[in-house]
Amino acid sequence: MKRTFFAALCAVFIAGVVQAQTYILDKTISLPGNAGYDYLSIDQVNHRLYVSHGTSVNVIDLETEQPVGVIDSLKGIHGIAIDDKSNRGFISDGKANAVVAFDLTTLKTIAIIPIEAEGPDAIIYDPFTDLVFSFNGESSNSSAIDPNTLKQVGTIKLGGDPEFAVADGKGKIYNNLEDKSSLNVIDSKTLKVIKNYPLAPCGAPTGLALDSTNHRLFSVCRQNKGMSVIDANSGVVIATLPIGAGVDAVAYDPKAKLIFCSCGDGTTTIIKQQSADSYNVIQTLKTVNRARTMALDTRTHKIYLSVADFEPGTRKALPNTFKVLIYKQQ
């Protein structure tokens, strides 16, 4: 009798925890323009959201959740990296084969930095080396850029087509290779790949996130519709969990112990980290078809996804329908 009561009490407690972490739609922010979209990035210091949008970047104030500016006149952008130390942001302009530097306060363009590569896509700032790294999809390499001199200072050969990357802040950068279904470990000081981890059963990895405390990487993969947990020290795949189709991004919330996987099929899979090696899916959040890119505000625990409405059965976006969807804990 006591065991039955205890089991029931535990079930109620677990249900309460899951309910408390259920995500719902909070609001929608409409943005101008009809171009394509890619990465979103958050400046946690200045509380701003940067949304890539064709040839421009839409900037949203996260305090008011209202648009406050646009960085435009680019050729075809992908990602945005934030360097609060220099008060500069950096945009990967894939069609220009350049990285565009801008002022975080004024949003004015400071410099257009040509790189010795084609197709810059993902882009990150590494605080350990104080360098910005673009990951160049058409050249299978990464360009290292000094955010102070605004010059390219090196190139890293990656051995495959790079997707998302993340820095641990201690001298290592991790980067998914989509065509190789593997993950590179990069020494950000020597600008060399020092290890490569196979990710099977993960196929065609895209998004990547890091739990720096437990040294766990979270890689989301399109071919097997899964999120794999990898030991960052050994490269061992610890677990693989089912997610939606057409995944692009993944984000980790270290306080809530939640992992978010945004998928093009109109779902975001939310996974609970019970411990470093134990995980379970707690919610399949219904979003909108093609809402596959995402950013997480670790301060408010909200997630932001960009998307447009499309003509049924086509890839043609309907005019004036681009927006950012905001989801919050219920």
CSV table of C-alpha atoms in Angstrom, one decimal:
chain,number,residue,atom,x,y,z
A,1,MET,CA,0.0,0.0,0.0
A,2,LYS,CA,2.8,2.4,0.9
A,3,ARG,CA,4.7,1.5,-2.3
A,4,THR,CA,1.6,2.2,-4.4
A,5,PHE,CA,1.1,5.6,-2.7
A,6,PHE,CA,4.8,6.4,-3.2
A,7,ALA,CA,4.6,5.5,-6.8
A,8,ALA,CA,1.5,7.5,-7.4
A,9,LEU,CA,3.1,10.5,-5.6
A,10,CYS,CA,6.2,10.2,-7.8
A,11,ALA,CA,4.0,10.1,-10.9
A,12,VAL,CA,2.2,13.2,-9.8
A,13,PHE,CA,5.5,15.0,-9.2
A,14,ILE,CA,6.9,14.1,-12.6
A,15,ALA,CA,3.8,15.1,-14.3
A,16,GLY,CA,3.9,18.4,-12.5
A,17,VAL,CA,7.5,19.0,-13.6
A,18,VAL,CA,6.7,18.2,-17.2
A,19,GLN,CA,3.6,20.4,-17.1
A,20,ALA,CA,5.7,23.3,-15.7
A,21,GLN,CA,8.1,23.0,-18.6
A,22,THR,CA,5.5,22.8,-21.3
A,23,TYR,CA,6.0,25.4,-24.0
A,24,ILE,CA,3.3,27.4,-25.6
A,25,LEU,CA,3.1,30.2,-28.2
A,26,ASP,CA,3.6,33.6,-26.5
A,27,LYS,CA,3.4,36.1,-29.4
A,28,THR,CA,4.3,36.7,-33.0
A,29,ILE,CA,6.5,39.6,-34.3
A,30,SER,CA,5.9,40.5,-38.0
A,31,LEU,CA,8.9,41.7,-39.9
A,32,PRO,CA,9.2,43.4,-43.3
A,33,GLY,CA,10.6,41.8,-46.5
A,34,ASN,CA,10.0,38.7,-48.6
A,35,ALA,CA,13.5,37.1,-48.8
A,36,GLY,CA,14.7,33.7,-47.4
A,37,TYR,CA,15.9,33.2,-43.8
A,38,ASP,CA,18.5,31.3,-41.9
A,39,TYR,CA,20.2,31.6,-38.5
A,40,LEU,CA,19.0,33.6,-35.5
A,41,SER,CA,21.4,34.9,-32.9
A,42,ILE,CA,21.0,36.5,-29.5
A,43,ASP,CA,23.2,39.1,-27.8
A,44,GLN,CA,22.7,38.1,-24.2
A,45,VAL,CA,24.5,41.2,-22.9
A,46,ASN,CA,22.4,43.8,-24.8
A,47,HIS,CA,19.3,41.7,-25.0
A,48,ARG,CA,18.9,41.8,-28.7
A,49,LEU,CA,17.8,39.2,-31.3
A,50,TYR,CA,19.4,39.2,-34.7
A,51,VAL,CA,17.3,37.5,-37.5
A,52,SER,CA,18.9,36.7,-40.9
A,53,HIS,CA,16.6,37.6,-43.7
A,54,GLY,CA,17.9,37.4,-47.3
A,55,THR,CA,20.0,40.5,-47.8
A,56,SER,CA,19.4,42.0,-44.4
A,57,VAL,CA,19.3,41.4,-40.7
A,58,ASN,CA,16.3,42.3,-38.6
A,59,VAL,CA,17.1,43.4,-35.1
A,60,ILE,CA,14.6,43.0,-32.2
A,61,ASP,CA,14.8,44.4,-28.7
A,62,LEU,CA,14.2,41.5,-26.4
A,63,GLU,CA,13.0,43.7,-23.5
A,64,THR,CA,10.1,45.1,-25.6
A,65,GLU,CA,10.1,42.4,-28.2
A,66,GLN,CA,9.8,45.0,-30.9
A,67,PRO,CA,11.9,45.6,-34.0
A,68,VAL,CA,14.5,48.3,-33.5
A,69,GLY,CA,16.6,48.3,-36.6
A,70,VAL,CA,17.8,46.7,-39.8
A,71,ILE,CA,21.3,45.9,-41.2
A,72,ASP,CA,20.8,45.9,-44.9
A,73,SER,CA,22.5,46.2,-48.4
A,74,LEU,CA,24.1,42.8,-48.1
A,75,LYS,CA,24.0,40.1,-50.8
A,76,GLY,CA,22.9,36.9,-49.2
A,77,ILE,CA,23.5,36.3,-45.5
A,78,HIS,CA,23.4,33.3,-43.3
A,79,GLY,CA,24.6,33.8,-39.7
A,80,ILE,CA,25.4,36.5,-37.1
A,81,ALA,CA,28.1,36.3,-34.4
A,82,ILE,CA,28.3,38.6,-31.5
A,83,ASP,CA,31.5,39.9,-29.9
A,84,ASP,CA,30.5,42.1,-26.9
A,85,LYS,CA,34.1,42.7,-26.0
A,86,SER,CA,34.7,44.8,-29.2
A,87,ASN,CA,31.0,45.9,-29.3
A,88,ARG,CA,30.9,44.4,-32.8
A,89,GLY,CA,28.8,41.9,-34.6
A,90,PHE,CA,29.8,39.8,-37.7
A,91,ILE,CA,27.6,38.6,-40.5
A,92,SER,CA,28.4,35.8,-42.9
A,93,ASP,CA,27.5,37.1,-46.4
A,94,GLY,CA,27.6,33.8,-48.4
A,95,LYS,CA,26.9,35.4,-51.8
A,96,ALA,CA,29.6,38.0,-51.3
A,97,ASN,CA,32.2,35.6,-49.9
A,98,ALA,CA,32.7,38.1,-47.1
A,99,VAL,CA,32.1,38.7,-43.4
A,100,VAL,CA,30.4,42.0,-42.6
A,101,ALA,CA,31.3,43.8,-39.3
A,102,PHE,CA,28.8,46.1,-37.7
A,103,ASP,CA,28.6,48.2,-34.5
A,104,LEU,CA,26.3,46.7,-31.9
A,105,THR,CA,25.1,50.1,-30.7
A,106,THR,CA,24.4,51.9,-33.9
A,107,LEU,CA,23.9,48.8,-36.2
A,108,LYS,CA,26.0,50.6,-38.8
A,109,THR,CA,28.3,48.6,-41.0
A,110,ILE,CA,32.0,49.1,-40.1
A,111,ALA,CA,33.8,46.9,-42.7
A,112,ILE,CA,33.2,44.3,-45.3
A,113,ILE,CA,36.0,41.7,-44.8
A,114,PRO,CA,36.7,39.6,-47.9
A,115,ILE,CA,37.7,36.0,-47.1
A,116,GLU,CA,39.8,33.5,-49.0
A,117,ALA,CA,36.9,31.0,-49.4
A,118,GLU,CA,33.5,30.6,-50.9
A,119,GLY,CA,30.1,30.3,-49.2
A,120,PRO,CA,30.6,31.5,-45.6
A,121,ASP,CA,27.6,30.1,-43.7
A,122,ALA,CA,27.8,29.4,-39.9
A,123,ILE,CA,29.7,31.9,-37.9
A,124,ILE,CA,30.8,32.1,-34.3
A,125,TYR,CA,32.9,34.2,-31.9
A,126,ASP,CA,35.5,32.3,-29.8
A,127,PRO,CA,36.3,34.2,-26.5
A,128,PHE,CA,39.4,32.1,-25.8
A,129,THR,CA,41.3,33.4,-28.9
A,130,ASP,CA,39.3,36.5,-29.4
A,131,LEU,CA,38.7,35.5,-33.0
A,132,VAL,CA,35.6,35.1,-35.2
A,133,PHE,CA,35.3,32.0,-37.3
A,134,SER,CA,33.2,31.6,-40.5
A,135,PHE,CA,32.5,28.1,-41.7
A,136,ASN,CA,32.6,28.0,-45.5
A,137,GLY,CA,30.2,25.5,-47.0
A,138,GLU,CA,31.6,25.7,-50.6
A,139,SER,CA,35.2,25.5,-49.6
A,140,SER,CA,35.2,22.9,-46.8
A,141,ASN,CA,37.2,25.2,-44.5
A,142,SER,CA,36.9,27.9,-41.8
A,143,SER,CA,38.2,31.4,-41.9
A,144,ALA,CA,39.6,33.0,-38.8
A,145,ILE,CA,39.1,36.8,-38.5
A,146,ASP,CA,40.5,39.2,-36.0
A,147,PRO,CA,37.5,41.3,-34.8
A,148,ASN,CA,39.8,44.2,-33.9
A,149,THR,CA,41.9,44.6,-37.0
A,150,LEU,CA,39.0,43.3,-39.2
A,151,LYS,CA,41.4,41.1,-41.2
A,152,GLN,CA,41.4,37.3,-41.9
A,153,VAL,CA,44.3,35.8,-40.0
A,154,GLY,CA,44.1,32.1,-40.9
A,155,THR,CA,42.3,29.2,-42.5
A,156,ILE,CA,41.4,25.8,-41.1
A,157,LYS,CA,41.0,22.8,-43.5
A,158,LEU,CA,37.9,20.9,-42.3
A,159,GLY,CA,37.8,17.8,-44.6
A,160,GLY,CA,34.1,18.1,-45.3
A,161,ASP,CA,31.1,20.4,-45.6
A,162,PRO,CA,30.7,22.3,-42.3
A,163,GLU,CA,27.4,23.1,-40.6
A,164,PHE,CA,26.8,24.5,-37.1
A,165,ALA,CA,29.8,25.1,-34.8
A,166,VAL,CA,30.2,25.9,-31.1
A,167,ALA,CA,33.1,27.1,-29.0
A,168,ASP,CA,33.8,25.8,-25.4
A,169,GLY,CA,35.6,29.0,-24.4
A,170,LYS,CA,38.7,27.0,-23.4
A,171,GLY,CA,40.4,26.6,-26.8
A,172,LYS,CA,38.3,24.1,-28.6
A,173,ILE,CA,35.7,24.5,-31.3
A,174,TYR,CA,33.3,21.7,-32.3
A,175,ASN,CA,31.9,21.6,-35.8
A,176,ASN,CA,29.5,19.2,-37.6
A,177,LEU,CA,30.5,17.9,-41.0
A,178,GLU,CA,27.2,17.3,-42.8
A,179,ASP,CA,28.5,15.2,-45.7
A,180,LYS,CA,30.7,13.0,-43.5
A,181,SER,CA,28.3,12.5,-40.7
A,182,SER,CA,31.1,13.4,-38.3
A,183,LEU,CA,32.2,16.1,-35.9
A,184,ASN,CA,35.5,17.9,-35.9
A,185,VAL,CA,37.4,19.1,-32.8
A,186,ILE,CA,39.4,22.2,-33.6
A,187,ASP,CA,42.2,23.8,-31.7
A,188,SER,CA,41.2,27.4,-32.0
A,189,LYS,CA,44.7,28.7,-31.2
A,190,THR,CA,46.7,26.5,-33.6
A,191,LEU,CA,43.9,26.6,-36.2
A,192,LYS,CA,44.0,22.9,-36.8
A,193,VAL,CA,41.6,20.0,-36.6
A,194,ILE,CA,42.9,17.7,-33.8
A,195,LYS,CA,40.2,15.1,-33.7
A,196,ASN,CA,37.3,13.8,-35.8
A,197,TYR,CA,34.4,11.9,-34.2
A,198,PRO,CA,32.1,9.6,-36.3
A,199,LEU,CA,28.5,10.3,-35.3
A,200,ALA,CA,26.7,7.1,-36.3
A,201,PRO,CA,23.8,6.5,-36.1
A,202,CYS,CA,23.5,10.2,-36.7
A,203,GLY,CA,23.3,11.0,-40.5
A,204,ALA,CA,23.7,14.5,-42.1
A,205,PRO,CA,24.2,16.5,-38.9
A,206,THR,CA,23.2,20.1,-38.8
A,207,GLY,CA,22.7,21.9,-35.5
A,208,LEU,CA,25.1,21.6,-32.6
A,209,ALA,CA,24.9,22.7,-29.0
A,210,LEU,CA,27.2,22.3,-25.9
A,211,ASP,CA,26.7,21.5,-22.2
A,212,SER,CA,30.0,22.8,-21.1
A,213,THR,CA,29.6,21.6,-17.5
A,214,ASN,CA,29.1,18.0,-18.3
A,215,HIS,CA,31.2,18.1,-21.5
A,216,ARG,CA,28.2,16.9,-23.6
A,217,LEU,CA,27.5,17.8,-27.2
A,218,PHE,CA,24.1,17.7,-28.8
A,219,SER,CA,24.0,17.1,-32.5
A,220,VAL,CA,20.8,17.0,-34.5
A,221,CYS,CA,20.6,14.9,-37.7
A,222,ARG,CA,18.3,14.9,-40.6
A,223,GLN,CA,18.8,11.4,-42.1
A,224,ASN,CA,17.8,9.5,-39.0
A,225,LYS,CA,15.6,12.2,-37.5
A,226,GLY,CA,17.5,12.0,-34.2
A,227,MET,CA,19.4,14.0,-31.7
A,228,SER,CA,22.7,12.4,-30.5
A,229,VAL,CA,24.4,13.1,-27.2
A,230,ILE,CA,28.2,12.9,-27.6
A,231,ASP,CA,30.9,12.8,-24.9
A,232,ALA,CA,33.0,15.8,-25.9
A,233,ASN,CA,36.1,14.3,-24.5
A,234,SER,CA,36.0,10.8,-26.0
A,235,GLY,CA,33.6,11.3,-29.0
A,236,VAL,CA,31.4,8.4,-27.7
A,237,VAL,CA,27.8,8.6,-28.8
A,238,ILE,CA,25.9,8.2,-25.5
A,239,ALA,CA,22.3,8.3,-26.6
A,240,THR,CA,20.2,9.1,-29.6
A,241,LEU,CA,16.6,10.4,-29.2
A,242,PRO,CA,13.9,10.7,-31.9
A,243,ILE,CA,13.0,14.2,-33.2
A,244,GLY,CA,11.0,15.7,-36.1
A,245,ALA,CA,11.9,15.8,-39.8
A,246,GLY,CA,14.0,18.5,-41.5
A,247,VAL,CA,15.8,19.6,-38.3
A,248,ASP,CA,18.2,22.6,-38.5
A,249,ALA,CA,18.9,24.1,-35.1
A,250,VAL,CA,19.4,22.9,-31.5
A,251,ALA,CA,19.8,24.9,-28.3
A,252,TYR,CA,20.6,23.9,-24.8
A,253,ASP,CA,19.3,25.7,-21.7
A,254,PRO,CA,21.7,24.9,-18.8
A,255,LYS,CA,19.4,26.1,-16.0
A,256,ALA,CA,16.3,24.4,-17.1
A,257,LYS,CA,18.2,21.3,-18.4
A,258,LEU,CA,16.3,21.4,-21.6
A,259,ILE,CA,17.3,20.8,-25.2
A,260,PHE,CA,15.3,22.2,-28.1
A,261,CYS,CA,15.4,20.8,-31.6
A,262,SER,CA,13.6,22.9,-34.2
A,263,CYS,CA,12.4,21.0,-37.3
A,264,GLY,CA,11.1,22.0,-40.7
A,265,ASP,CA,8.1,19.7,-40.3
A,266,GLY,CA,6.5,22.2,-38.0
A,267,THR,CA,7.6,20.7,-34.7
A,268,THR,CA,10.2,21.5,-32.0
A,269,THR,CA,11.2,18.5,-30.0
A,270,ILE,CA,11.9,19.4,-26.3
A,271,ILE,CA,14.2,17.0,-24.4
A,272,LYS,CA,14.8,16.9,-20.7
A,273,GLN,CA,18.3,16.2,-19.4
A,274,GLN,CA,17.9,14.1,-16.3
A,275,SER,CA,21.7,13.7,-15.9
A,276,ALA,CA,24.8,13.8,-18.1
A,277,ASP,CA,23.9,10.5,-19.7
A,278,SER,CA,20.1,10.3,-19.3
A,279,TYR,CA,17.6,12.1,-21.5
A,280,ASN,CA,13.9,11.8,-22.5
A,281,VAL,CA,11.5,13.7,-24.8
A,282,ILE,CA,9.0,15.6,-22.8
A,283,GLN,CA,7.2,17.6,-25.5
A,284,THR,CA,6.7,17.8,-29.2
A,285,LEU,CA,5.8,21.4,-29.6
A,286,LYS,CA,3.7,22.2,-32.6
A,287,THR,CA,5.1,25.3,-34.4
A,288,VAL,CA,4.8,26.1,-38.2
A,289,ASN,CA,6.0,24.3,-41.2
A,290,ARG,CA,9.5,25.4,-42.2
A,291,ALA,CA,10.2,27.0,-38.8
A,292,ARG,CA,13.5,25.2,-38.6
A,293,THR,CA,15.9,27.9,-37.3
A,294,MET,CA,15.9,29.0,-33.7
A,295,ALA,CA,17.6,31.0,-30.9
A,296,LEU,CA,17.3,30.5,-27.1
A,297,ASP,CA,17.3,33.3,-24.6
A,298,THR,CA,18.9,31.7,-21.5
A,299,ARG,CA,17.7,34.6,-19.3
A,300,THR,CA,14.0,34.3,-20.0
A,301,HIS,CA,14.0,30.6,-21.3
A,302,LYS,CA,12.1,31.7,-24.3
A,303,ILE,CA,12.8,30.3,-27.8
A,304,TYR,CA,12.5,32.3,-31.0
A,305,LEU,CA,11.8,30.8,-34.5
A,306,SER,CA,11.7,32.6,-37.8
A,307,VAL,CA,9.4,31.6,-40.6
A,308,ALA,CA,7.2,32.8,-43.5
A,309,ASP,CA,3.9,31.4,-44.9
A,310,PHE,CA,4.2,29.5,-48.1
A,311,GLU,CA,1.9,28.7,-51.0
A,312,PRO,CA,0.6,25.2,-50.4
A,313,GLY,CA,2.8,22.5,-51.9
A,314,THR,CA,5.5,25.0,-53.0
A,315,ARG,CA,8.6,26.7,-51.8
A,316,LYS,CA,7.2,30.1,-52.7
A,317,ALA,CA,6.8,32.4,-49.7
A,318,LEU,CA,3.7,34.5,-49.5
A,319,PRO,CA,4.4,38.3,-49.6
A,320,ASN,CA,4.7,40.1,-46.2
A,321,THR,CA,4.3,37.0,-44.1
A,322,PHE,CA,7.8,36.8,-42.5
A,323,LYS,CA,7.8,36.7,-38.8
A,324,VAL,CA,9.4,35.5,-35.6
A,325,LEU,CA,7.4,33.1,-33.3
A,326,ILE,CA,8.0,33.4,-29.6
A,327,TYR,CA,7.4,30.4,-27.3
A,328,LYS,CA,7.5,30.5,-23.5
A,329,GLN,CA,7.1,28.1,-20.6
A,330,GLN,CA,3.5,27.7,-19.6
